[in-house]
CSV table of N, CA, C and O in Angstrom, one decimal:
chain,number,residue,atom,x,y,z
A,1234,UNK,N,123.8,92.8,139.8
A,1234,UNK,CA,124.3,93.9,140.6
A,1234,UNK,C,124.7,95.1,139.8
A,1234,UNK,O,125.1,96.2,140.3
A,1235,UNK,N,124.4,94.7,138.3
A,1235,UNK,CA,125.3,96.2,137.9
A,1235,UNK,C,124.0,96.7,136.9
A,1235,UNK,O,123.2,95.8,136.7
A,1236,UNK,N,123.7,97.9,136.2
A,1236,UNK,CA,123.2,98.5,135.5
A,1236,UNK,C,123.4,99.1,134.2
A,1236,UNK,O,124.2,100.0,134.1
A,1237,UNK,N,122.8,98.6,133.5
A,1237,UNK,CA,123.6,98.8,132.0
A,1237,UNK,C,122.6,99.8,131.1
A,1237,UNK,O,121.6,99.2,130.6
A,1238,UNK,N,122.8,100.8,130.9
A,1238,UNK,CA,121.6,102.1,130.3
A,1238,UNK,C,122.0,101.8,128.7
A,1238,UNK,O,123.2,101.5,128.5
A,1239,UNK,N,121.3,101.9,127.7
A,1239,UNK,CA,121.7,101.7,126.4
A,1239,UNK,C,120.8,103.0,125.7
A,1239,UNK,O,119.6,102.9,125.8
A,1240,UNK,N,121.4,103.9,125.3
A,1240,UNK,CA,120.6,105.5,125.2
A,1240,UNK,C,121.0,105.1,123.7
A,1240,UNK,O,122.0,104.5,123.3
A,1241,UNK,N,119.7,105.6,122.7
A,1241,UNK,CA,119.7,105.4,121.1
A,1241,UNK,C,118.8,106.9,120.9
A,1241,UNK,O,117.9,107.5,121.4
A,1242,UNK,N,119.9,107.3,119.6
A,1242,UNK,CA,119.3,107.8,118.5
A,1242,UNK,C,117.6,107.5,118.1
A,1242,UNK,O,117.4,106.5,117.3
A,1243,UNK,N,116.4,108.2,118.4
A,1243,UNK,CA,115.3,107.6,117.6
A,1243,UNK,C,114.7,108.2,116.3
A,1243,UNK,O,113.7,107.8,115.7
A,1244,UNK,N,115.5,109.4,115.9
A,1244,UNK,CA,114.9,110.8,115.0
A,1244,UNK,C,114.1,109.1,114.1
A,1244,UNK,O,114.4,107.9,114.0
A,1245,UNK,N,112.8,110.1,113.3
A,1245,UNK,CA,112.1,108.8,113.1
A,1245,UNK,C,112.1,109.9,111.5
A,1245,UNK,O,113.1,110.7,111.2
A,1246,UNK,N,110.6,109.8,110.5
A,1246,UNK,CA,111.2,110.4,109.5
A,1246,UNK,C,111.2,111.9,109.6
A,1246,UNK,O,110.7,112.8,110.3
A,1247,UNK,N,111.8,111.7,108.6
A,1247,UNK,CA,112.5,113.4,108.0
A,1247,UNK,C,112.1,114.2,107.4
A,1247,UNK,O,112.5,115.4,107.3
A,1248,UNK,N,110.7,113.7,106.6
A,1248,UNK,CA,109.9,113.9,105.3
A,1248,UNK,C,108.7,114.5,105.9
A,1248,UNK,O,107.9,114.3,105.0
A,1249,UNK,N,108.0,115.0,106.9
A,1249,UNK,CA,107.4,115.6,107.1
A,1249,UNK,C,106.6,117.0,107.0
A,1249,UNK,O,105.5,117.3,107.3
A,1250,UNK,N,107.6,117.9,106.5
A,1250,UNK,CA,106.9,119.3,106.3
A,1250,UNK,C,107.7,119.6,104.8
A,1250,UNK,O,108.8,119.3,104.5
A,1251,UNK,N,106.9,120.2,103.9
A,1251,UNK,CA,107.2,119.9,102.9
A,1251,UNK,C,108.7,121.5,102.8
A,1251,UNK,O,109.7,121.6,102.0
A,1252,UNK,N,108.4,122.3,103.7
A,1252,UNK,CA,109.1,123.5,103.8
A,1252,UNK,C,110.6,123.1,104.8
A,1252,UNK,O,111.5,123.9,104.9
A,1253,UNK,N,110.6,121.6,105.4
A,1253,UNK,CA,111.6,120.8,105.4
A,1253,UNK,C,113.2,120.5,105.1
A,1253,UNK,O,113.2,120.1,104.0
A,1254,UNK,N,114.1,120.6,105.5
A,1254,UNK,CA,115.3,120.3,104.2
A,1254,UNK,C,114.9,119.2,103.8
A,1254,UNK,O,115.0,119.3,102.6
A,1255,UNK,N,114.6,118.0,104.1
A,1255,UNK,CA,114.3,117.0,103.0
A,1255,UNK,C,112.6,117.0,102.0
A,1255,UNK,O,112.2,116.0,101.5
A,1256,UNK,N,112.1,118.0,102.0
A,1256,UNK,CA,110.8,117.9,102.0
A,1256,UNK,C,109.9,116.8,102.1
A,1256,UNK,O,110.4,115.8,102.6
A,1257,UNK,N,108.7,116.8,101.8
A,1257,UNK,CA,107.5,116.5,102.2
A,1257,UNK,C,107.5,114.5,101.7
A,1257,UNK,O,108.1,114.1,100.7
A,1258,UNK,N,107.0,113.8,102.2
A,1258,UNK,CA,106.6,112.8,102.1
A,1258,UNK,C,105.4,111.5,102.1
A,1258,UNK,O,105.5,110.7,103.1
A,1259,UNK,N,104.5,111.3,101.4
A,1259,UNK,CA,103.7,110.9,102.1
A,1259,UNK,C,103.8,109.2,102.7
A,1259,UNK,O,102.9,108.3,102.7
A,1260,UNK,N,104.7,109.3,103.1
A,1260,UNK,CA,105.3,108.2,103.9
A,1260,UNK,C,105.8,108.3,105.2
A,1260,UNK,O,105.9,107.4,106.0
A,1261,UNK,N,106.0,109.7,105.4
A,1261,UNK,CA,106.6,109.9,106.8
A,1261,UNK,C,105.8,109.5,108.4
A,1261,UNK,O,106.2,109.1,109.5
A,1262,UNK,N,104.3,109.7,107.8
A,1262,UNK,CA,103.7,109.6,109.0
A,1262,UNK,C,103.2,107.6,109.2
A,1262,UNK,O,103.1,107.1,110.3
A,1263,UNK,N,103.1,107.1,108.0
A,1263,UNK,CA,103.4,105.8,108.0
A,1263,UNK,C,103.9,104.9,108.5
A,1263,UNK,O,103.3,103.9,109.0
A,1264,UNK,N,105.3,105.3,108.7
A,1264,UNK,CA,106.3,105.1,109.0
A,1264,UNK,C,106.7,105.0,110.8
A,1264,UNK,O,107.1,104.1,111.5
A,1265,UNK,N,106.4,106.8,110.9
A,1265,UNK,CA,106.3,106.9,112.5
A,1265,UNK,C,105.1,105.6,113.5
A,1265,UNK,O,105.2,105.0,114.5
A,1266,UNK,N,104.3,105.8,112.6
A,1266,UNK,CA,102.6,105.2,113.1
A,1266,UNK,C,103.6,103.5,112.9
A,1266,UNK,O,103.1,103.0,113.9
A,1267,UNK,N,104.1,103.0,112.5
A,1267,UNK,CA,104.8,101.8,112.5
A,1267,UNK,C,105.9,101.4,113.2
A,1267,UNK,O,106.2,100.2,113.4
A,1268,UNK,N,106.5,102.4,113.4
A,1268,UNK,CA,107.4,102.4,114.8
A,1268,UNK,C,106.9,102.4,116.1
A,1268,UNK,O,107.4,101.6,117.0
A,1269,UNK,N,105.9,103.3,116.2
A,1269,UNK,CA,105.4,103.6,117.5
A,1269,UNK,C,104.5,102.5,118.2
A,1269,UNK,O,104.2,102.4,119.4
A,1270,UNK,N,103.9,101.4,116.7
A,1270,UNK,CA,103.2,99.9,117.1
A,1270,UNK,C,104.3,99.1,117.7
A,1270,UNK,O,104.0,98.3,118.7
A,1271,UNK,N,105.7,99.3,117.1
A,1271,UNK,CA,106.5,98.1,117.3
A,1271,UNK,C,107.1,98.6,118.7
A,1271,UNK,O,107.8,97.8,119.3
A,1272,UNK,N,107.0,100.0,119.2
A,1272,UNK,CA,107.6,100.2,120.7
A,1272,UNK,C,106.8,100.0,121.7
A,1272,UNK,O,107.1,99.9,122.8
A,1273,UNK,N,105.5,100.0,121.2
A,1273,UNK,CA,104.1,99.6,122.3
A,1273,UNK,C,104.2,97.9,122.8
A,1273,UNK,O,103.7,97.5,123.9
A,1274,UNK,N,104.8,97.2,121.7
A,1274,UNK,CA,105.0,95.5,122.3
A,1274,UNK,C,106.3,94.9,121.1
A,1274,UNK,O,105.9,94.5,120.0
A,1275,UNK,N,107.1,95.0,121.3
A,1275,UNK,CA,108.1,95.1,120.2
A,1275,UNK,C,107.8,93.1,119.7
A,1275,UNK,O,107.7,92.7,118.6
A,1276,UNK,N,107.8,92.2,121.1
A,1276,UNK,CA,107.4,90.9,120.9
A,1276,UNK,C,106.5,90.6,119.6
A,1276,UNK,O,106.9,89.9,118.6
A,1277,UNK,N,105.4,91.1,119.7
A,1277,UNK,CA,104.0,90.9,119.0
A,1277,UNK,C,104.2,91.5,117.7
A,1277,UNK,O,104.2,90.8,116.7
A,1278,UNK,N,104.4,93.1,117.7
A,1278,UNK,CA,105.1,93.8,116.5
A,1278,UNK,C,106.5,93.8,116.4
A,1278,UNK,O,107.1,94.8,116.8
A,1279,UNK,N,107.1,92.9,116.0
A,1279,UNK,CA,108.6,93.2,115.2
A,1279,UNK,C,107.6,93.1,113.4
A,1279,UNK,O,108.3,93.1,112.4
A,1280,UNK,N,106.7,93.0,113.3
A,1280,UNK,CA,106.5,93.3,111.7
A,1280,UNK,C,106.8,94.7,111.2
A,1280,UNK,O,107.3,95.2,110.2
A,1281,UNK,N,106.2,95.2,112.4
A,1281,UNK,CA,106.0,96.8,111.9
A,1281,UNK,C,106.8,97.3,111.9
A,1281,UNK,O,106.7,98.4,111.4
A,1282,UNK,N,108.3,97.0,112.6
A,1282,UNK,CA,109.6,97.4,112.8
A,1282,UNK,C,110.1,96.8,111.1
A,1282,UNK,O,110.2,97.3,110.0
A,1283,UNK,N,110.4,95.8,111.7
A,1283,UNK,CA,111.4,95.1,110.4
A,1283,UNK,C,110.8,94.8,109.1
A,1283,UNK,O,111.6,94.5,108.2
A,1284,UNK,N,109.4,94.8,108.7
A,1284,UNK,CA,109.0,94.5,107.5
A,1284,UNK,C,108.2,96.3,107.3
A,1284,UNK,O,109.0,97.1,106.9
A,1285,UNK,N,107.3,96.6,107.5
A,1285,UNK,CA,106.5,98.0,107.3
A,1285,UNK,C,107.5,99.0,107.2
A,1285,UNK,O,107.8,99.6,106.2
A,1286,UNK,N,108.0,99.2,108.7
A,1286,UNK,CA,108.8,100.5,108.6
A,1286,UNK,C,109.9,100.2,107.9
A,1286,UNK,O,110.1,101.3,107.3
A,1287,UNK,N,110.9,99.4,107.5
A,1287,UNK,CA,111.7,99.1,106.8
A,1287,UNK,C,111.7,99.4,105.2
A,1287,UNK,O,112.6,100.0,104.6
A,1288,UNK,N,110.0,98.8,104.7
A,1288,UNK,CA,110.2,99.7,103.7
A,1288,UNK,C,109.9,100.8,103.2
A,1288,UNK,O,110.3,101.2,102.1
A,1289,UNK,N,109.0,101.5,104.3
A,1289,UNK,CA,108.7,103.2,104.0
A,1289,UNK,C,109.8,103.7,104.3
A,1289,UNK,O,109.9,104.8,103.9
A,1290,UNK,N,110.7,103.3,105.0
A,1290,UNK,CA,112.1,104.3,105.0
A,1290,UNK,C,113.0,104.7,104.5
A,1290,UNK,O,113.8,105.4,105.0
A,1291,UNK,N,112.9,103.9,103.3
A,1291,UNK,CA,113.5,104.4,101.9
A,1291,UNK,C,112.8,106.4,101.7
A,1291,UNK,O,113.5,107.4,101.6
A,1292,UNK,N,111.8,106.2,101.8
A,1292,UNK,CA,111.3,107.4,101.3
A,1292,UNK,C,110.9,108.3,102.7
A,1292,UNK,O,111.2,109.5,102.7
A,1293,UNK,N,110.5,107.9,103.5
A,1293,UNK,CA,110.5,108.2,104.7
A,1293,UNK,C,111.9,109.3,105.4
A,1293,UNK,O,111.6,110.4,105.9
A,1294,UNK,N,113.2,108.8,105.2
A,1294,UNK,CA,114.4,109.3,105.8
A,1294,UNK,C,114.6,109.2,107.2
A,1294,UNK,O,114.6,110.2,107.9
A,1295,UNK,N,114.8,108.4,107.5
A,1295,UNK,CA,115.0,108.5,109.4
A,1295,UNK,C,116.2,107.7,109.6
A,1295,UNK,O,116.5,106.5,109.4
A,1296,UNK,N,117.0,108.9,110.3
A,1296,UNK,CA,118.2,108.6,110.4
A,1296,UNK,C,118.5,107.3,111.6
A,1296,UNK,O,119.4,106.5,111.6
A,1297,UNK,N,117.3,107.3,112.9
A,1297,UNK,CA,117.6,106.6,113.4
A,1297,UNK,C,117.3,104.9,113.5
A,1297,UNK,O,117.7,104.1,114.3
A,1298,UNK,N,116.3,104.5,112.1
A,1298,UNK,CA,116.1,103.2,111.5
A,1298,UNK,C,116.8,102.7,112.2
A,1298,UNK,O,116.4,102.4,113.4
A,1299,UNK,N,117.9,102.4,111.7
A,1299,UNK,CA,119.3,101.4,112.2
A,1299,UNK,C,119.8,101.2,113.6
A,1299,UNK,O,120.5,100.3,114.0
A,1300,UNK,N,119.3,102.1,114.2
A,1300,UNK,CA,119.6,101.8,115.7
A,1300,UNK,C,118.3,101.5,116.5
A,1300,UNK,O,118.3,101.2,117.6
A,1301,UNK,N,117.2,101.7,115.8
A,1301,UNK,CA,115.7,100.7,116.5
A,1301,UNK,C,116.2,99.3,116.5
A,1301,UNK,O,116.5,98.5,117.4
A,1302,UNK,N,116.4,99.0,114.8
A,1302,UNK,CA,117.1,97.3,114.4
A,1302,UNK,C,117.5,97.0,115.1
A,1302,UNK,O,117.2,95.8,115.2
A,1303,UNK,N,118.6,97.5,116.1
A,1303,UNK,CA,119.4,97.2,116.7
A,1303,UNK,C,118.8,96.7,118.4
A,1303,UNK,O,119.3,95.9,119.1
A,1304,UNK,N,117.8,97.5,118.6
A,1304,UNK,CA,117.5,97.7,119.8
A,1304,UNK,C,116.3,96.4,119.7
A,1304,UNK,O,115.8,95.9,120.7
A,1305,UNK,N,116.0,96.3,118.9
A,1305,UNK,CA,115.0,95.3,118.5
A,1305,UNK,C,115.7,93.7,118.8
A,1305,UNK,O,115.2,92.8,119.5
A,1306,UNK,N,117.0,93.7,118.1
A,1306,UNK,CA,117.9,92.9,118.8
A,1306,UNK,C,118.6,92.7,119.8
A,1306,UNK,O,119.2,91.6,119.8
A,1307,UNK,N,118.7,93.4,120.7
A,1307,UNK,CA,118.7,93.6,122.1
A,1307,UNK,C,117.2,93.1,122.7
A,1307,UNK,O,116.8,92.0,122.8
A,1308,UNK,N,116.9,93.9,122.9
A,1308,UNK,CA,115.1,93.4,123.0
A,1308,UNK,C,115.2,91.5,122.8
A,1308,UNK,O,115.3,90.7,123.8
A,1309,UNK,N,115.2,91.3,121.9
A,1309,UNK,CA,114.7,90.0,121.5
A,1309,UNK,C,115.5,88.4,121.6
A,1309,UNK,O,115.3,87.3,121.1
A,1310,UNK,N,116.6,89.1,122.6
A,1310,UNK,CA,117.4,88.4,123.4
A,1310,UNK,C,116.3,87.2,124.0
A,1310,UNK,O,116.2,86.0,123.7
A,1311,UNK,N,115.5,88.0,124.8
A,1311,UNK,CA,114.2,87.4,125.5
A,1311,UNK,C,113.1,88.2,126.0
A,1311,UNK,O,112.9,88.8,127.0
A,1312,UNK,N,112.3,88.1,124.8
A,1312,UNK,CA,111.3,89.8,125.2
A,1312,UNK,C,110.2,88.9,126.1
A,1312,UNK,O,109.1,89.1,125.8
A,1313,UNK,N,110.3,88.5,126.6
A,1313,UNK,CA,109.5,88.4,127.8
A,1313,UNK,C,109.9,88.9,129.3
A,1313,UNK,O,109.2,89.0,130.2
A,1314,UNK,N,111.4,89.1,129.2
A,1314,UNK,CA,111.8,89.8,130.3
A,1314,UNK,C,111.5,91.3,130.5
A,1314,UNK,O,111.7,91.8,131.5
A,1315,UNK,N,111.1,92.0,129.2
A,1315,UNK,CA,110.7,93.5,129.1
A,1315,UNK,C,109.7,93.9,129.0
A,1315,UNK,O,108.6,93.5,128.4
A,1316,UNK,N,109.9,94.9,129.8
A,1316,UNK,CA,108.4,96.0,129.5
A,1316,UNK,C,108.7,97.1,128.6
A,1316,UNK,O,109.8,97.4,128.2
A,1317,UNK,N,107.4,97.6,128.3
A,1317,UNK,CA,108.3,99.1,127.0
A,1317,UNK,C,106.9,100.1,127.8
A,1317,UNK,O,105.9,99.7,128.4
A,1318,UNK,N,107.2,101.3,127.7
A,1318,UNK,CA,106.8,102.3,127.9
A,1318,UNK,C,107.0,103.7,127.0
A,1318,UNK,O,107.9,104.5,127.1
A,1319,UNK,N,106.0,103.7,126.3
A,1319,UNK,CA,106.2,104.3,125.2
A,1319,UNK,C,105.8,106.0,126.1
A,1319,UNK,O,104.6,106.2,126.3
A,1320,UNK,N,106.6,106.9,126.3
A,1320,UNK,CA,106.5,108.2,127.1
A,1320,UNK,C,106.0,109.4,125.7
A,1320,UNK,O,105.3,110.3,126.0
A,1321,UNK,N,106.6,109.4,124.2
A,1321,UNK,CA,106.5,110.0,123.9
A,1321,UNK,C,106.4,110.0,122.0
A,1321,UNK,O,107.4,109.7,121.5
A,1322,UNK,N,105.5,110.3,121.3
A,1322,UNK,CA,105.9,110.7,120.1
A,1322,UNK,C,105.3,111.6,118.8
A,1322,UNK,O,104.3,111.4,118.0
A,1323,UNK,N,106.0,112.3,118.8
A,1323,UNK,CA,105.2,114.0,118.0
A,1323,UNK,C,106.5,114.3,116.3
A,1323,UNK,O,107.5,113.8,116.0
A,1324,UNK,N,106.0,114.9,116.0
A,1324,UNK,CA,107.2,115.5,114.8
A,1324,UNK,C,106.5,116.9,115.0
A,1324,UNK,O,105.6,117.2,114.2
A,1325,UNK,N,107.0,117.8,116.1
A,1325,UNK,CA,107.0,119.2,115.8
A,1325,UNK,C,107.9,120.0,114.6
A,1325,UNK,O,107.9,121.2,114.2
A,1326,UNK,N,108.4,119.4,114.4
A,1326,UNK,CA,109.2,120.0,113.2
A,1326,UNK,C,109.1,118.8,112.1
A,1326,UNK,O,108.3,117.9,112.0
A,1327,UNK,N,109.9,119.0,111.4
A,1327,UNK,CA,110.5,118.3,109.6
A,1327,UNK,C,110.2,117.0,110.0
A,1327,UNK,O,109.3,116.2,109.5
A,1328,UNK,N,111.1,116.5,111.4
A,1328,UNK,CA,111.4,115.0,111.9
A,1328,UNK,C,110.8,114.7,113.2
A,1328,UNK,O,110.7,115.4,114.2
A,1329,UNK,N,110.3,113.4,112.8
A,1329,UNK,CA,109.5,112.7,114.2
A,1329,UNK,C,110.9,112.5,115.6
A,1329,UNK,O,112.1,112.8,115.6
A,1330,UNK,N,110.2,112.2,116.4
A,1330,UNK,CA,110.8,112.0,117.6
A,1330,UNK,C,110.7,110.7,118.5
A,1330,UNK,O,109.8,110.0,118.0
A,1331,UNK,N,111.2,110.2,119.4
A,1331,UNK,CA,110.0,109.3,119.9
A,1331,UNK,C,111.2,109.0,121.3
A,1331,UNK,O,112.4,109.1,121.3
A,1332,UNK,N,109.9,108.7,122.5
A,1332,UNK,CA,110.8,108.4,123.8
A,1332,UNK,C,110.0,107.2,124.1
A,1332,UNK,O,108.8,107.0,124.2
A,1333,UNK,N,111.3,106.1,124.4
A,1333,UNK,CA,110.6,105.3,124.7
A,1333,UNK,C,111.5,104.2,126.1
A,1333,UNK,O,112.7,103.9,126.2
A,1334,UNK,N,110.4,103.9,126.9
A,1334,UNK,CA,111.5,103.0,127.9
A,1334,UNK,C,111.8,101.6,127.7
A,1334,UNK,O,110.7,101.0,127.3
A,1335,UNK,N,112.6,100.9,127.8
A,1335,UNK,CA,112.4,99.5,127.7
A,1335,UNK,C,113.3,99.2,128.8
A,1335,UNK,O,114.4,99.7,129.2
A,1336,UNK,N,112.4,97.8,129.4
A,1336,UNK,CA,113.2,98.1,131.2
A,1336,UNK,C,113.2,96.4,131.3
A,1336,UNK,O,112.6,95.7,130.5
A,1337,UNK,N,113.9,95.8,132.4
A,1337,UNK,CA,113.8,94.5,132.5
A,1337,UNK,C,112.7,94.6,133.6
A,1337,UNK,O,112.7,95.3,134.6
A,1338,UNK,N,111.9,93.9,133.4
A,1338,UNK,CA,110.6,93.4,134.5
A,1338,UNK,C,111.2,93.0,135.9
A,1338,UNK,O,111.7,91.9,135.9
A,1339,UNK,N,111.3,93.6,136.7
A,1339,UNK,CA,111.3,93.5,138.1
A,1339,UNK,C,111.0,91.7,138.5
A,1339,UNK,O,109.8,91.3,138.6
A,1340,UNK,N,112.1,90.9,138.6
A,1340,UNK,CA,111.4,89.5,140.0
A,1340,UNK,C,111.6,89.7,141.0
A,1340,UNK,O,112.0,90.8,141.5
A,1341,UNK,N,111.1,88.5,141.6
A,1341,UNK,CA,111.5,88.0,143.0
A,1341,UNK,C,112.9,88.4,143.3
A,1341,UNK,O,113.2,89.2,144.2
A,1342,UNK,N,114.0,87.8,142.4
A,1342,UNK,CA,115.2,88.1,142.7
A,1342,UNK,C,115.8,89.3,142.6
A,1342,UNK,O,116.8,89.5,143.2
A,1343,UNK,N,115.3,90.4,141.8
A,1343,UNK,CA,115.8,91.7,141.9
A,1343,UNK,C,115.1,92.5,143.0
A,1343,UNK,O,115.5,93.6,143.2
């Protein structure tokens, strides 16, 4: 009966334009491209979350790491009850971005 929205930080890396405040990285785009596998089926890819992107983000810089982890754990409560819908992800500037839905799958009983 009730609805629970969980809205997260995604800024992904930081290291992308070398004219940047963090400058240039050749890790940044790695990194995003390993997030953006693990929001497409987080079930199948939690590697690319927790083991890949994990360690390019040392050099990478993305402030929002820690709250994917998080959401990853949420998620994994029972990822067969979720869908993900990945709507968005670009780094027009320094730092990637990314929008993504993750929704409980519609039953019979809802």
């Amino acid at each position: 009966d009730q609805r629970i929205v969980f809205i997260m930080s995604s800024d992904l890396a930081h290291t992308h334009q070398r004219d940047g405040p963090y400058g240039y990285s050749p890790t940044a785009e790695p990194f995003d491209k390993s997030v953006r596998e693990w929001a497409l089926n987080p079930l199948h890819n939690a590697k690319s979350l927790l083991d890949k992107a994990a360690t390019l983000e040392r050099t990478a810089l993305s402030c929002g790491f820690p709250t994917l982890v998080i959401a990853h754990g949420i998620l994994s409560t029972n990822f067969s009850q979720w869908n993900s819908e990945l709507l968005a992800i670009h780094h027009p500037t320094y730092y990637g971005m990314m929008v993504t839905i993750f929704q409980i799958k519609k039953t019979n009983f809802q």
